[in-house]
Amino acid sequence: MRVVMFGYQTWGHRTLQALLDSEHEVVLVVTHPKSDHVYEKIWDDSVAELAEKHGVPVLLRNRPDDEELLRTLREAAPDIIVANNWRTWLPPEIFDLPPHGTLNVHDSLLPAYAGFSPLIWALINGEPEVGVTAHRMDAELDAGDIVFQRSVPVGATDTATDLFHRTVDLIGPIVTDSLDAIASGTARWVPQDRSRASFFHKRAIEDSRIDWSWPAEDLERLIRAQSDPYPNAFTHHRGRPIRIVSAAVSEARYGGTPGRIFIREGDGVVIVAGPDARTGRGRGLVIRRLRTEDGTEHAATDYFRTMGGYLTSRP
């Protein structure tokens, strides 16, 4: 088949590489210009550079809404469009243009976690598995019929970085399997159960702010979900921000006011947390390692020389 690819960052790069390695012909690539958004500078393998290396024409667009793009797409005469991590809505005159429509590849187990940053949101929410879905694009974002879906389990200590590497490795096989099934006429399209659908917004720095009223179990997952190279979850100590690199749920139960720097436990320092803190029925969060404003990483037991005082959500 003749394929046009819409994509961006490492997700788009892996998709394009799979297409280039397949028996199908990539006739055009559309990708976004480089961005200064903090999350878009992570996993930023260049789709444009890969396409140019293989002699594939490239168009750079923030939004696909101009006549030149539409004209070039029609001239390319694709049998199918494949999209992965395209950051804006594609209109019907694009996604319905090829005979086989548009195959979108999304890094969640749809219908759950449509939208943005699905791995991070899924880890924060304690999902037991994550994955990748290939589905037919329609007018509703990430809502079209599914052709292939693959999953991987989420371990007790997995970070968002761990899950990124596991799921990005699924992209190549799922793209190849999907296109082969579509080309051979054997694809089985399954409608999504919209009663199970959820949609999440793009993450920003505010979403990494620690709220000490959350249960320690939720905070521990937030910290794993904001692992390097993502901006780490942060709090404030004596008016200055500190980023939490590593933490665990306490063994013992601790009572008091959420945010209190309380006591050493094992190789870390316990911070009182959660809605059960005042009754003493909840666990605390054991901070093990943190990073200060200047980028220096510290063991929590070295940074908090004395107990007492509070960590706060704001200065």
Coordinates of C-alpha atoms in Angstrom, one line a residue:
M1 CA 0.0 0.0 0.0
R2 CA 0.9 3.6 -0.5
V3 CA 1.2 5.2 3.0
V4 CA 1.2 8.7 4.4
M5 CA 2.4 9.1 8.0
F6 CA 1.4 11.8 10.5
G7 CA 3.5 11.6 13.6
Y8 CA 5.9 13.2 16.1
Q9 CA 8.6 12.5 18.7
T10 CA 9.8 8.9 19.4
W11 CA 6.3 7.4 19.0
G12 CA 6.1 8.8 15.4
H13 CA 9.7 7.9 14.8
R14 CA 9.1 4.2 15.7
T15 CA 6.0 4.2 13.6
L16 CA 7.8 5.6 10.6
Q17 CA 10.7 3.1 11.0
A18 CA 8.2 0.2 11.1
L19 CA 6.6 1.5 7.9
L20 CA 10.0 1.9 6.2
D21 CA 10.9 -1.6 7.1
S22 CA 7.7 -3.0 5.8
E23 CA 6.7 -4.0 2.3
H24 CA 4.6 -0.8 2.0
E25 CA 5.7 2.4 0.3
V26 CA 5.9 5.6 2.4
V27 CA 5.1 8.5 0.0
L28 CA 4.8 11.4 2.4
V29 CA 5.4 12.3 6.1
V30 CA 3.7 15.1 8.0
T31 CA 5.2 16.1 11.4
H32 CA 5.3 19.0 13.8
P33 CA 8.1 21.5 14.1
K34 CA 10.3 21.2 17.2
S35 CA 8.6 22.5 20.4
D36 CA 9.8 24.1 23.6
H37 CA 7.0 22.4 25.6
V38 CA 8.7 20.6 28.5
Y39 CA 7.0 17.3 27.8
E40 CA 7.6 17.5 24.0
K41 CA 11.4 17.8 24.5
I42 CA 11.3 14.3 26.1
W43 CA 11.6 11.2 23.8
D44 CA 12.1 13.6 20.9
D45 CA 13.6 11.4 18.1
S46 CA 13.1 13.4 14.9
V47 CA 10.5 12.1 12.5
A48 CA 11.6 14.7 9.9
E49 CA 15.2 13.6 10.0
L50 CA 14.4 9.9 9.6
A51 CA 12.1 10.7 6.6
E52 CA 14.7 12.9 5.0
K53 CA 17.4 10.2 5.5
H54 CA 15.2 7.8 3.4
G55 CA 14.3 10.3 0.8
V56 CA 10.6 10.7 1.9
P57 CA 9.1 14.1 1.3
V58 CA 8.3 15.9 4.6
L59 CA 5.8 18.7 5.5
L60 CA 6.1 20.5 8.8
R61 CA 2.8 21.7 10.3
N62 CA 1.4 22.7 13.7
R63 CA -2.1 22.2 12.4
P64 CA -3.3 20.3 9.3
D65 CA -5.6 23.1 8.0
D66 CA -4.1 24.6 4.9
E67 CA -4.8 24.1 1.2
E68 CA -1.2 23.2 0.3
L69 CA -1.3 20.3 2.7
L70 CA -4.6 19.0 1.4
R71 CA -3.4 19.4 -2.2
T72 CA -0.2 17.5 -1.5
L73 CA -2.1 14.7 0.3
R74 CA -4.4 14.3 -2.7
E75 CA -1.4 14.2 -5.1
A76 CA 0.3 11.5 -2.9
A77 CA -2.8 9.3 -3.4
P78 CA -2.3 7.2 -0.3
D79 CA -4.1 3.9 0.2
I80 CA -4.0 4.6 4.0
I81 CA -2.8 7.2 6.5
V82 CA -1.0 6.0 9.6
A83 CA -0.8 8.4 12.6
N84 CA 1.0 8.2 15.9
N85 CA 1.4 11.1 18.4
W86 CA 0.0 13.7 16.0
R87 CA -0.8 16.5 18.5
T88 CA -3.9 18.2 16.9
W89 CA -7.2 17.0 15.5
L90 CA -7.2 15.7 11.9
P91 CA -10.3 16.8 10.0
P92 CA -12.5 14.3 8.0
E93 CA -11.2 15.6 4.7
I94 CA -7.9 14.1 5.8
F95 CA -8.7 11.0 7.8
D96 CA -11.3 9.8 5.3
L97 CA -9.2 10.7 2.2
P98 CA -7.6 7.3 1.6
P99 CA -9.6 4.2 0.6
H100 CA -8.6 2.5 3.9
G101 CA -9.0 5.7 6.0
T102 CA -6.5 6.5 8.8
L103 CA -5.0 4.1 11.2
N104 CA -4.2 5.8 14.5
V105 CA -1.7 4.2 17.0
H106 CA -2.3 5.3 20.6
D107 CA -0.3 4.3 23.7
S108 CA -3.1 3.2 25.9
L109 CA -5.6 0.4 26.1
L110 CA -8.5 2.2 24.6
P111 CA -11.2 3.1 25.3
A112 CA -9.5 4.1 28.6
Y113 CA -7.0 6.9 28.6
A114 CA -7.7 8.6 25.4
G115 CA -6.0 11.9 24.9
F116 CA -2.6 12.8 26.3
S117 CA 0.1 11.3 28.5
P118 CA -1.8 8.0 29.0
L119 CA 1.1 6.1 30.6
I120 CA 1.6 8.8 33.3
W121 CA -2.1 9.0 34.1
A122 CA -2.5 5.2 34.1
L123 CA 0.5 4.8 36.5
I124 CA -0.8 7.5 38.9
N125 CA -4.2 5.8 38.9
G126 CA -2.7 2.3 39.8
E127 CA -3.7 0.5 36.6
P128 CA -2.5 -3.1 36.5
E129 CA -1.5 -2.9 32.8
V130 CA -0.8 -0.5 30.0
G131 CA -0.5 -1.0 26.3
V132 CA -0.9 0.2 22.7
T133 CA -4.0 0.3 20.5
A134 CA -4.3 0.6 16.7
H135 CA -7.7 1.9 15.7
R136 CA -9.5 3.5 12.8
M137 CA -9.6 7.3 13.2
D138 CA -13.0 9.0 13.2
A139 CA -14.4 12.4 14.2
E140 CA -14.1 11.7 17.9
L141 CA -10.6 11.6 19.3
D142 CA -9.2 8.1 20.0
A143 CA -12.7 6.6 19.7
G144 CA -12.7 4.6 16.4
D145 CA -12.9 0.8 15.9
I146 CA -10.0 -1.2 17.2
V147 CA -8.0 -3.6 14.9
F148 CA -5.1 -4.6 17.2
Q149 CA -4.2 -4.1 20.9
R150 CA -1.3 -5.3 23.0
S151 CA -0.6 -4.9 26.7
V152 CA 2.2 -5.2 29.2
P153 CA 1.8 -5.5 33.0
V154 CA 2.7 -2.7 35.4
G155 CA 5.1 -3.8 38.2
A156 CA 5.1 -2.6 41.8
T157 CA 8.2 -0.5 41.2
D158 CA 7.8 0.5 37.6
T159 CA 8.3 4.1 36.6
A160 CA 6.8 5.9 33.6
T161 CA 10.2 5.6 32.0
D162 CA 10.1 1.8 32.4
L163 CA 6.6 1.7 30.9
F164 CA 7.6 4.0 28.0
H165 CA 10.3 1.6 26.9
R166 CA 8.1 -1.4 27.1
T167 CA 5.2 0.1 25.2
V168 CA 7.3 1.9 22.6
D169 CA 8.7 -1.5 21.7
L170 CA 5.1 -2.6 20.8
I171 CA 4.7 0.0 18.1
G172 CA 6.6 -1.7 15.3
P173 CA 4.8 -5.0 15.6
I174 CA 1.4 -3.5 16.0
V175 CA 1.9 -1.3 13.0
T176 CA 3.1 -4.2 10.8
D177 CA 0.4 -6.5 12.0
S178 CA -2.3 -3.9 11.4
L179 CA -1.2 -3.0 7.9
D180 CA -0.8 -6.6 6.8
A181 CA -4.3 -7.4 8.0
I182 CA -5.8 -4.4 6.3
A183 CA -3.9 -5.0 3.0
S184 CA -4.9 -8.7 3.0
G185 CA -8.6 -7.9 3.8
T186 CA -8.4 -10.0 7.0
A187 CA -8.7 -7.1 9.5
R188 CA -11.4 -7.5 12.2
W189 CA -12.6 -4.1 13.5
V190 CA -14.1 -4.1 16.9
P191 CA -16.1 -1.1 18.1
Q192 CA -15.0 0.5 21.4
D193 CA -17.2 0.2 24.4
R194 CA -17.9 3.9 25.0
S195 CA -19.2 3.3 28.5
R196 CA -15.6 2.5 29.5
A197 CA -14.1 5.5 27.8
S198 CA -12.0 8.1 29.6
F199 CA -10.2 11.2 28.2
F200 CA -7.1 12.9 29.8
H201 CA -5.6 16.3 29.2
K202 CA -2.0 17.1 28.4
R203 CA 0.2 17.3 31.5
A204 CA 1.8 20.5 32.7
I205 CA 4.1 21.4 35.6
E206 CA 1.1 22.1 37.8
D207 CA 0.1 18.4 37.5
S208 CA 3.4 17.4 39.2
R209 CA 2.7 19.5 42.4
I210 CA 2.4 17.2 45.5
D211 CA -0.7 17.5 47.6
W212 CA 0.1 16.0 51.0
S213 CA -3.6 15.3 51.6
W214 CA -3.3 12.5 49.0
P215 CA -2.8 9.0 50.5
A216 CA 0.8 7.9 50.6
E217 CA 0.1 5.1 48.1
D218 CA -1.1 7.6 45.5
L219 CA 1.8 9.9 46.1
E220 CA 4.3 7.1 45.7
R221 CA 2.8 6.3 42.3
L222 CA 2.8 10.0 41.3
I223 CA 6.6 10.1 42.0
R224 CA 7.2 6.9 39.9
A225 CA 5.0 8.4 37.2
Q226 CA 7.2 11.6 37.2
S227 CA 10.5 9.8 36.9
D228 CA 13.5 11.1 35.0
P229 CA 13.6 12.4 32.3
Y230 CA 10.1 13.7 33.1
P231 CA 9.9 16.7 35.4
N232 CA 9.8 15.2 38.9
A233 CA 7.0 15.6 41.3
F234 CA 7.7 18.6 43.6
T235 CA 6.9 20.2 46.9
H236 CA 8.3 23.1 48.9
H237 CA 10.6 23.2 51.9
R238 CA 11.1 26.5 53.7
G239 CA 9.6 28.3 50.7
R240 CA 11.9 26.6 48.1
P241 CA 10.9 23.9 45.6
I242 CA 12.4 20.4 46.0
R243 CA 11.8 17.6 43.5
I244 CA 11.2 14.0 44.8
V245 CA 13.3 11.5 42.9
S246 CA 12.6 8.4 44.9
A247 CA 10.1 7.5 47.6
A248 CA 8.2 4.6 49.2
V249 CA 5.1 4.0 51.3
S250 CA 6.0 3.7 55.0
E251 CA 6.0 0.4 56.9
A252 CA 4.5 1.9 60.0
R253 CA 1.4 4.1 60.4
Y254 CA 1.9 7.7 61.3
G255 CA -0.5 10.4 62.6
G256 CA -0.5 14.2 62.5
T257 CA -0.7 17.0 60.0
P258 CA -0.1 16.1 56.3
G259 CA 3.2 17.5 55.2
R260 CA 5.0 17.2 58.5
I261 CA 8.6 16.0 58.3
F262 CA 8.4 13.4 61.0
I263 CA 10.9 10.6 61.5
R264 CA 13.5 8.5 59.9
E265 CA 12.4 5.1 58.6
G266 CA 14.9 2.8 56.9
D267 CA 16.9 4.7 54.3
G268 CA 14.5 7.7 54.2
V269 CA 12.5 10.3 56.0
V270 CA 8.7 9.9 56.6
I271 CA 6.4 12.7 55.6
V272 CA 2.9 12.5 57.1
A273 CA 0.3 12.2 54.4
G274 CA -3.2 11.3 53.5
P275 CA -6.8 11.8 54.7
D276 CA -6.2 9.3 57.6
A277 CA -3.2 11.2 59.0
R278 CA -5.1 12.8 61.9
T279 CA -6.4 9.5 63.1
G280 CA -3.0 7.7 62.8
R281 CA -4.5 5.0 60.5
G282 CA -2.7 6.0 57.4
R283 CA 0.8 5.4 56.0
G284 CA 3.4 8.1 55.5
L285 CA 5.5 8.7 52.4
V286 CA 9.2 7.8 52.9
I287 CA 11.3 10.2 50.8
R288 CA 14.6 8.5 49.9
R289 CA 16.2 10.9 47.4
L290 CA 15.4 14.5 46.3
R291 CA 16.7 17.2 44.0
T292 CA 17.1 20.9 44.9
E293 CA 16.7 23.9 42.7
D294 CA 20.3 23.8 41.6
G295 CA 19.9 20.3 40.3
T296 CA 21.9 18.6 43.1
E297 CA 20.5 15.2 44.2
H298 CA 20.6 14.4 47.9
A299 CA 19.7 11.5 50.1
A300 CA 16.7 12.6 52.2
T301 CA 18.5 11.5 55.4
D302 CA 21.3 14.0 54.5
Y303 CA 19.1 16.8 53.4
F304 CA 16.7 16.7 56.4
R305 CA 19.3 16.9 59.2
T306 CA 16.7 17.5 61.9
M307 CA 13.1 16.4 62.0
G308 CA 10.2 18.9 62.2
G309 CA 8.8 21.5 60.0
Y310 CA 6.6 21.0 57.0
L311 CA 6.6 20.3 53.3
T312 CA 4.0 22.4 51.5
S313 CA 2.3 22.4 48.1
R314 CA 3.2 26.1 47.7
P315 CA 5.9 28.4 49.0

